[in-house]
mmCIF file of C-alpha atoms and ligand atoms in Angstrom:
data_model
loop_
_atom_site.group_PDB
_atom_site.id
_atom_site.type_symbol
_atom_site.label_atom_id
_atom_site.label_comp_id
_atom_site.label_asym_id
_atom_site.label_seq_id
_atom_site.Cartn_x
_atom_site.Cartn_y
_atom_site.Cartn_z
ATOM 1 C CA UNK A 16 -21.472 80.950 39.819
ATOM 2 C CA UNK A 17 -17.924 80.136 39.471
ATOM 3 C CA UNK A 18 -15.657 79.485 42.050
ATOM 4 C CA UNK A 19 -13.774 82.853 41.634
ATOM 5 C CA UNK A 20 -17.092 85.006 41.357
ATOM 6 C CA UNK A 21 -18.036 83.245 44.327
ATOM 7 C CA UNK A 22 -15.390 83.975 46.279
ATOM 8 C CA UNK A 23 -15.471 87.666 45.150
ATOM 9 C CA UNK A 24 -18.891 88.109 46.293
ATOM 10 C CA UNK A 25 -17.958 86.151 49.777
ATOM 11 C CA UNK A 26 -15.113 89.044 49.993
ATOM 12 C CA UNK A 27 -18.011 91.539 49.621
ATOM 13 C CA UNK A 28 -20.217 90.183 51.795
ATOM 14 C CA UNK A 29 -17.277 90.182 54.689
ATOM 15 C CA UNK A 30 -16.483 93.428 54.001
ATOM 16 C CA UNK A 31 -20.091 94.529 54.016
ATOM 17 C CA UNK A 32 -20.581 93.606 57.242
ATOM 18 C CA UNK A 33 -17.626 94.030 59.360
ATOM 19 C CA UNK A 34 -17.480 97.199 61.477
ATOM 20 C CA UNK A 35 -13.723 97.878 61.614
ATOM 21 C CA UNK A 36 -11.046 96.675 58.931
ATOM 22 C CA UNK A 37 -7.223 96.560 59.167
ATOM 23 C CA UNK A 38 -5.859 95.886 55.806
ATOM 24 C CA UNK A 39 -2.303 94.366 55.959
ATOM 25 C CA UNK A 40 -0.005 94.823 52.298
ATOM 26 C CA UNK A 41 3.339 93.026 50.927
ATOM 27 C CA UNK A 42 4.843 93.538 48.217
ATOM 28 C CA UNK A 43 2.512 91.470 46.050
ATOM 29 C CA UNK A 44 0.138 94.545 45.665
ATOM 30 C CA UNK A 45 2.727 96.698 44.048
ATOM 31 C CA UNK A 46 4.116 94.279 41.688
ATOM 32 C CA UNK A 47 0.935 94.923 39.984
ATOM 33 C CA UNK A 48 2.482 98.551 39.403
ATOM 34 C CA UNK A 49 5.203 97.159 38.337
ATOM 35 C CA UNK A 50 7.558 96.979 41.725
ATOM 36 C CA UNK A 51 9.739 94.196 41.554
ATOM 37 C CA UNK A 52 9.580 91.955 45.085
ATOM 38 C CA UNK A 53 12.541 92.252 46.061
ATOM 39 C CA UNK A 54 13.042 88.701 47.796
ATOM 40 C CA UNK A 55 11.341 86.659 44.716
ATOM 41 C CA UNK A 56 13.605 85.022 42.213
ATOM 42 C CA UNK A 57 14.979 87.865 39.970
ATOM 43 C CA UNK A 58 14.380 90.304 42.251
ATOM 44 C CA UNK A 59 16.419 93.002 43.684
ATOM 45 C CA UNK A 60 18.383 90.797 46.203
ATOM 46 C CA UNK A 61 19.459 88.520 44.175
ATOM 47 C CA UNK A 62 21.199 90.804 41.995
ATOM 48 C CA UNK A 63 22.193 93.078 44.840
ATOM 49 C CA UNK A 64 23.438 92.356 48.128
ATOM 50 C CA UNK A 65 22.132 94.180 50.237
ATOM 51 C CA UNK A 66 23.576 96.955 52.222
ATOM 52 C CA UNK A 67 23.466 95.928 56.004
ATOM 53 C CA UNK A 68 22.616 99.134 58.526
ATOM 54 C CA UNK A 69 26.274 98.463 60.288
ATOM 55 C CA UNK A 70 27.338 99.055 57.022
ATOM 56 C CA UNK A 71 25.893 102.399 56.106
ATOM 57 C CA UNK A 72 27.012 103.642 59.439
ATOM 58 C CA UNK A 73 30.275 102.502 59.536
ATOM 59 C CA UNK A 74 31.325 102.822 56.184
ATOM 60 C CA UNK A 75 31.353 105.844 53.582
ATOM 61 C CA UNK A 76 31.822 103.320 51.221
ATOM 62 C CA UNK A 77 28.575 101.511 51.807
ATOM 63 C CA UNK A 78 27.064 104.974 52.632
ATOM 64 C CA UNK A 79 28.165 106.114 48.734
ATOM 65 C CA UNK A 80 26.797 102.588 47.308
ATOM 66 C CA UNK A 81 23.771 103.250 48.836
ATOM 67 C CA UNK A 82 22.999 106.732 47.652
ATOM 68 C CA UNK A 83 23.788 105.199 43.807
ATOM 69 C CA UNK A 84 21.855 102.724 43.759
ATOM 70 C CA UNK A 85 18.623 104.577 45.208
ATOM 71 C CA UNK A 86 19.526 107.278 42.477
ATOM 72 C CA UNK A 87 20.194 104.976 39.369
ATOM 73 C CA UNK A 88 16.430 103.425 40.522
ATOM 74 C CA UNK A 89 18.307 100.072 41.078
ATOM 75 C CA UNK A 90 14.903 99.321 43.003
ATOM 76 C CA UNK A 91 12.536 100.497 40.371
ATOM 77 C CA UNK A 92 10.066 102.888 41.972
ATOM 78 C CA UNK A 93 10.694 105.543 39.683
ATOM 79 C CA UNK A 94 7.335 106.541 38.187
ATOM 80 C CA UNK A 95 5.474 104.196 39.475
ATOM 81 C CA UNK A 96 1.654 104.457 40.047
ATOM 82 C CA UNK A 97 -0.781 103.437 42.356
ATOM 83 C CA UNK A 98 -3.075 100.494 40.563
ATOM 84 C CA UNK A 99 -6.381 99.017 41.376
ATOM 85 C CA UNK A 100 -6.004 96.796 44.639
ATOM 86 C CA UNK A 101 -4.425 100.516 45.795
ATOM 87 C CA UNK A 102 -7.359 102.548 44.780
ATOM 88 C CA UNK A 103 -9.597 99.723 46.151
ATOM 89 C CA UNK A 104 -8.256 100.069 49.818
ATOM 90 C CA UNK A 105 -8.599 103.874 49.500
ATOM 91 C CA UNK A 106 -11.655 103.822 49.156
ATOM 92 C CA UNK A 107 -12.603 101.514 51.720
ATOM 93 C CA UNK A 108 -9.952 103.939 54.092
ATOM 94 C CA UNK A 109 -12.348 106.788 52.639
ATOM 95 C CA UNK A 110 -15.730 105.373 53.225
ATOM 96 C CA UNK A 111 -14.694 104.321 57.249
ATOM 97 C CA UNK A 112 -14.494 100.766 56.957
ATOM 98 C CA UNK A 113 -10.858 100.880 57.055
ATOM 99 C CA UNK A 114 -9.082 101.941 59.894
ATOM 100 C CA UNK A 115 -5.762 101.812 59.161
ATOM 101 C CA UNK A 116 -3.620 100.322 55.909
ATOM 102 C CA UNK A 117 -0.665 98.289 57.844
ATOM 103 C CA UNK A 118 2.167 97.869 55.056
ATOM 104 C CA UNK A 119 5.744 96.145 54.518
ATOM 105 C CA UNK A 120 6.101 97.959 51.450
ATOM 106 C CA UNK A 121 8.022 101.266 50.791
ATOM 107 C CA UNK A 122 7.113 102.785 48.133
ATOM 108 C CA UNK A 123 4.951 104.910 49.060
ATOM 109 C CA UNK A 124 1.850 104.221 46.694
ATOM 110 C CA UNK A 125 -1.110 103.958 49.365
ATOM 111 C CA UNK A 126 -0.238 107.143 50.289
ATOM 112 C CA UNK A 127 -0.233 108.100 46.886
ATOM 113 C CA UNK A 128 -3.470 106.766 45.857
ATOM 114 C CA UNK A 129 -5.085 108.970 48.486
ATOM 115 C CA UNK A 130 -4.748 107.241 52.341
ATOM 116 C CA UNK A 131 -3.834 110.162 54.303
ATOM 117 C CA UNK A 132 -0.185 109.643 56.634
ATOM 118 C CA UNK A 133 -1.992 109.214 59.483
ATOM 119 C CA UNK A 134 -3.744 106.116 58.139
ATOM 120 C CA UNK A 135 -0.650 104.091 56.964
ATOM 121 C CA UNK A 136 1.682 102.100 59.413
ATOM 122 C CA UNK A 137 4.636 101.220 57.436
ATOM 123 C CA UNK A 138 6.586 98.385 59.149
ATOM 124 C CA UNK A 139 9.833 98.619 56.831
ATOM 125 C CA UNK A 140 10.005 102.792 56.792
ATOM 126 C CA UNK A 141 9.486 104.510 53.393
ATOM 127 C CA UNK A 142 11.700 104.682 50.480
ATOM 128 C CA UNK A 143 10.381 108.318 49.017
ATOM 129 C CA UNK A 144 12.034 110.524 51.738
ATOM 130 C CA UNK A 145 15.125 110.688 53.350
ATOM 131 C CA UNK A 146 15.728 110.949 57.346
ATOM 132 C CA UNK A 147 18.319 111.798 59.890
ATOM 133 C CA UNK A 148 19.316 108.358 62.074
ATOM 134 C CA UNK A 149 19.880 110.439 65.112
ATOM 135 C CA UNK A 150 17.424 113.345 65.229
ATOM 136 C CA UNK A 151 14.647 111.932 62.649
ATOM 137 C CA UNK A 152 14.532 114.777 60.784
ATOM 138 C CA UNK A 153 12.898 114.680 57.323
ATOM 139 C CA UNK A 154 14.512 115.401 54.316
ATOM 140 C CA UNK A 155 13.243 115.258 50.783
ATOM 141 C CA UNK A 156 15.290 113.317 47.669
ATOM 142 C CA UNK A 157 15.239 115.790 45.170
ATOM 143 C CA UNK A 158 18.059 117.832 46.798
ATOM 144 C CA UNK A 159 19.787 115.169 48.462
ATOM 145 C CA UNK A 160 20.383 113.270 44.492
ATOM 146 C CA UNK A 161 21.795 116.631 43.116
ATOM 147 C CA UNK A 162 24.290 117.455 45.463
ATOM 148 C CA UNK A 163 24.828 113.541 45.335
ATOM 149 C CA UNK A 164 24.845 112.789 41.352
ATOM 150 C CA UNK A 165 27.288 116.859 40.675
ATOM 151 C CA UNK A 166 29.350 116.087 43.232
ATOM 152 C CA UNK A 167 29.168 113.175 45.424
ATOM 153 C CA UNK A 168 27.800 114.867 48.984
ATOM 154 C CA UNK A 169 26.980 112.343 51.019
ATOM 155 C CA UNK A 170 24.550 114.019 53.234
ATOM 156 C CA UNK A 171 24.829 115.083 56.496
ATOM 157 C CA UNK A 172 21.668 116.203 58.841
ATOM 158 C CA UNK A 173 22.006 120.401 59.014
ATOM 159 C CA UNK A 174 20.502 120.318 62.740
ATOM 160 C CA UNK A 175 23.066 117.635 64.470
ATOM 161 C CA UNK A 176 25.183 116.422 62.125
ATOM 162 C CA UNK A 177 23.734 113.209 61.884
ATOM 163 C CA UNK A 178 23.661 110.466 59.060
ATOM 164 C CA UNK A 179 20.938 110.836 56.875
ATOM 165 C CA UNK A 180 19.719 107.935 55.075
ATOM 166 C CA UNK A 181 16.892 106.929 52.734
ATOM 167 C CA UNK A 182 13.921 106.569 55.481
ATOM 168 C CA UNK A 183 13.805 102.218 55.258
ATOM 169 C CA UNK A 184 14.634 100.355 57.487
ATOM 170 C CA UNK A 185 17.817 98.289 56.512
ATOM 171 C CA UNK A 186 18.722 94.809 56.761
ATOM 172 C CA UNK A 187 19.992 94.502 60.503
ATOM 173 C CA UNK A 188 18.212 98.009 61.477
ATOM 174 C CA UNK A 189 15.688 97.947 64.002
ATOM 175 C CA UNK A 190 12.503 97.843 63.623
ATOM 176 C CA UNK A 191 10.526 101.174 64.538
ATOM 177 C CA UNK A 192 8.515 100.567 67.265
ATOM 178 C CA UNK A 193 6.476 103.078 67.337
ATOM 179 C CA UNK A 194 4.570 101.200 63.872
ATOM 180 C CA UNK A 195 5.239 98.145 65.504
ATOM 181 C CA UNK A 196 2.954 99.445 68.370
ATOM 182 C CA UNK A 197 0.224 100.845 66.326
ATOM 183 C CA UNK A 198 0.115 98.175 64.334
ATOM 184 C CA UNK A 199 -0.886 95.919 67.507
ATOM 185 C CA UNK A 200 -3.438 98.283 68.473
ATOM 186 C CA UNK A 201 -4.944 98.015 65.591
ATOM 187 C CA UNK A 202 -5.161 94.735 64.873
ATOM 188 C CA UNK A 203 -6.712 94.157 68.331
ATOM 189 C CA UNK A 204 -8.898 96.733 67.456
ATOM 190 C CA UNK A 205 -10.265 95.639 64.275
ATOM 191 C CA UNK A 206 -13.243 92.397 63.722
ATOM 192 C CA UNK A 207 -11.877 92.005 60.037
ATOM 193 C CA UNK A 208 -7.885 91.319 58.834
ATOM 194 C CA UNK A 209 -7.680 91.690 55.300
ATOM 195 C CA UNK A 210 -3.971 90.242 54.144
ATOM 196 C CA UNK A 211 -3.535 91.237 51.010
ATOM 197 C CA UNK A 212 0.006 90.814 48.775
ATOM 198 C CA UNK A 213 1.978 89.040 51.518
ATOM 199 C CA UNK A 214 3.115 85.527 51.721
ATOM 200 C CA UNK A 215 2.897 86.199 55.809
ATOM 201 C CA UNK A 216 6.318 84.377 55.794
ATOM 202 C CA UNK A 217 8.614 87.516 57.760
ATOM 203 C CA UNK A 218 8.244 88.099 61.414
ATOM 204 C CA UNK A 219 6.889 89.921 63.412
ATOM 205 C CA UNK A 220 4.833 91.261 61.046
ATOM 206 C CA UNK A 221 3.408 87.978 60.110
ATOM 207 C CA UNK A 222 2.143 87.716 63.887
ATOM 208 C CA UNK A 223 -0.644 90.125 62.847
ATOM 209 C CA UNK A 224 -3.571 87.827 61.630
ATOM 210 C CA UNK A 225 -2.684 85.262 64.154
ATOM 211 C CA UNK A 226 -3.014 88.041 66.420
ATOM 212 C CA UNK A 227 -6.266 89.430 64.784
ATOM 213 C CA UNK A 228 -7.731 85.762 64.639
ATOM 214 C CA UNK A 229 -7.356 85.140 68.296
ATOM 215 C CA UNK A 230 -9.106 88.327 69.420
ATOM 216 C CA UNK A 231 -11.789 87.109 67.213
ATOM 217 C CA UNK A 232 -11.315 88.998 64.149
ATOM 218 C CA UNK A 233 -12.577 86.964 60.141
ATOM 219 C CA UNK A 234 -9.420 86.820 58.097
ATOM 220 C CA UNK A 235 -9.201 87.542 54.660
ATOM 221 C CA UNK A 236 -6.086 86.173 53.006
ATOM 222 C CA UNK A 237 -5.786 87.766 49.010
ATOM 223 C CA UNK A 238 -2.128 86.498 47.414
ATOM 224 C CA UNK A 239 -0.974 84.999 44.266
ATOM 225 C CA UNK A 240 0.250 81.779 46.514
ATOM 226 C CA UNK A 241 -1.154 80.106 49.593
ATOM 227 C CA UNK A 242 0.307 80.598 52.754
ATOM 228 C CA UNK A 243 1.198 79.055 56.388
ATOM 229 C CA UNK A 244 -1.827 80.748 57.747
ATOM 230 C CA UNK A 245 -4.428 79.682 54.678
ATOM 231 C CA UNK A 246 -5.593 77.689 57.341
ATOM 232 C CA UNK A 247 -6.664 80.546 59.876
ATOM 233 C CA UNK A 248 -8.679 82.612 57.124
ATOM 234 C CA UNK A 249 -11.997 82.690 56.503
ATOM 235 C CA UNK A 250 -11.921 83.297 52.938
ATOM 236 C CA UNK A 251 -8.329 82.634 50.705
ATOM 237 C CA UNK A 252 -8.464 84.282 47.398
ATOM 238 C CA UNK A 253 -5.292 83.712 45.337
ATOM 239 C CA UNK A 254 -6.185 85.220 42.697
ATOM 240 C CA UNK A 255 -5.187 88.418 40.730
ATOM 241 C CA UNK A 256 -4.910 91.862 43.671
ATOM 242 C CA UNK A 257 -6.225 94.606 41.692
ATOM 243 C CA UNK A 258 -9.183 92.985 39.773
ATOM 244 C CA UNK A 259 -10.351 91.050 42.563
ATOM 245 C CA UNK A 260 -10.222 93.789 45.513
ATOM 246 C CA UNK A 261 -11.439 96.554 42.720
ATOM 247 C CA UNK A 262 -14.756 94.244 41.884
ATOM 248 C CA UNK A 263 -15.525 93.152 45.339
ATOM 249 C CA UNK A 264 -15.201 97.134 46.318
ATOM 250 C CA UNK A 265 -16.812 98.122 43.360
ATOM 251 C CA UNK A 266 -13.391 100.316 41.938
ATOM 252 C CA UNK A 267 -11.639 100.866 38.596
HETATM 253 ZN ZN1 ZN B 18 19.668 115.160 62.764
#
C-alpha cells in the first residue's frame, strides 16, 4: 500500500469509529471550487486593501467601495459550486457522524452542498446575504446590487435605520460570539477534530484542535501544507481536499 492509500484508509478507519465529529474548514477547501484564499500570495489582499469595519461605518466612501467591489465579484464567489471535500462532509453531516461543520470561510458552499443552517458555525459571518449592524436583520443581495449598480443606494436597514452591510465580519469587526460559543461547545463535545483546508495559523479559531486534543478528542489535520499543530494530530494528510475526503467517505 502506498503511503497516501494508507493514510486514506487510516482517515476511514478514524472516522469509522469515532462517535461524534466536528469538522473545522479554511479556505483551502474552497479553492478547490475555485475561491481564491484571500491571504495567499495573489490573493485578494494583496491586490486589495482591505476595508477596515471603522471604515465602513464611518465613511460613505468606504461604505460605496465596499458595495463595488462585492458587486464587480472582486472576491470571486460568483457561480461558484460546492466540490468534493464539500459533498464529502455532507454526507458525513447527513449520516450523524458529524455534528456540526465549524468554518472560516464565507462563501457559503457547505450550506450549499446540503448542511442545513443549523449545522454550520461560521466564525468570519457569510458573504451571500446582507445584514443590518444594529438590529441584525437579514437582507438578501439581489435587491441591495440593483438599487446599488442604477443608482448608487447605499442601503439603509427599513426597520431602524441602521447600516447594512454584507454579513462578514470585517477586518477590525468583532468577532460574533455567539459562533464563537458554539463552536467551543462543540469541540468539547466531539471525540474526533477533523481540520480540514486551514493552515490553523489565525486565532482564536486556531485554539479549536488544541482545545479538542486536550479534552481527549483524535485530530485529523487534511491541508495542502503542514502546520504548527502537525504535531498534535493523529493522522496529517497533506494531500489533495476533495479526492482524499471523497475516497475515505466513499463520495464523488
Ligand atoms: Zn436594523
Amino acid at each position: 500500500m502506498t503511503d497516501d492509500k494508507w493514510r486514506i484508509s487510516e482517515l476511514r478507519r478514524l472516522i469509522e469509529t469515532c462517535t461524534r465529529a466536528v469538522v473545522f474548514t479554511g479556505a483551502g477547501i474552497s479553492t478547490e471550487s475555485g475561491i481564491p484564499d484571500f491571504r495567499s500570495p495573489g490573493g485578494v489582499w494583496t491586490k486589495y486593501t482591505p476595508i477596515l469595519f471603522e471604515d465602513f461605518t464611518s465613511s460613505e466612501d468606504a461604505r460605496r467601495e465596499s458595495w463595488r467591489r462585492k458587486f464587480d465579484d472582486s472576491y470571486g464567489f460568483e457561480g461558484a459550486e460546492p466540490n468534493r471535500g464539500h459533498r464529502a462532509v455532507a454526507k458525513l453531516f447527513r449520516i450523524g457522524k458529524v455534528s456540526a461543520v465549524i468554518t472560516q470561510n464565507t462563501d457559503g458552499l457547505h450550506q450549499k452542498s446540503g448542511i442545513p443552517e443549523k449545522g454550520i458555525i461560521e466564525l468570519h459571518g457569510n458573504n451571500t446575504y446582507a445584514s443590518c449592524l444594529d438590529c441584525c436583520f437579514r437582507y438578501e443581495l439581489g435587491p441591495i446590487k440593483k438599487a446599488f449598480v442604477s443608482e448608487g443606494v447605499l442601503p439603509i436597514c427599513d426597520r431602524c435605520g441602521g447600516l447594512v452591510k454584507g454579513a462578514t465580519i470585517s477586518f477590525g469587526q468583532p468577532m460574533p460570539e455567539a459562533p464563537m460559543l458554539c463552536a467551543q461547545e462543540e469541540t468539547m463535545a466531539c471525540d474526533l477534530f477533523m481540520a480540514i483546508g486551514s493552515s490553523l495559523q489565525v486565532y482564536p479559531a486556531a485554539g479549536f484542535p488544541q482545545t479538542a486534543v486536550k479534552n481527549g478528542a483524535g485530530l485529523v489535520i487534511l491541508n495542502r501544507d503542514s502546520t504548527n499543530l502537525d504535531s498534535f494530530a493523529d493522522i496529517v494528510l497533506n494531500m489533495e481536499i476533495g479526492s482524499t475526503l471523497g475516497d475515505a467517505v466513499g463520495v464523488n
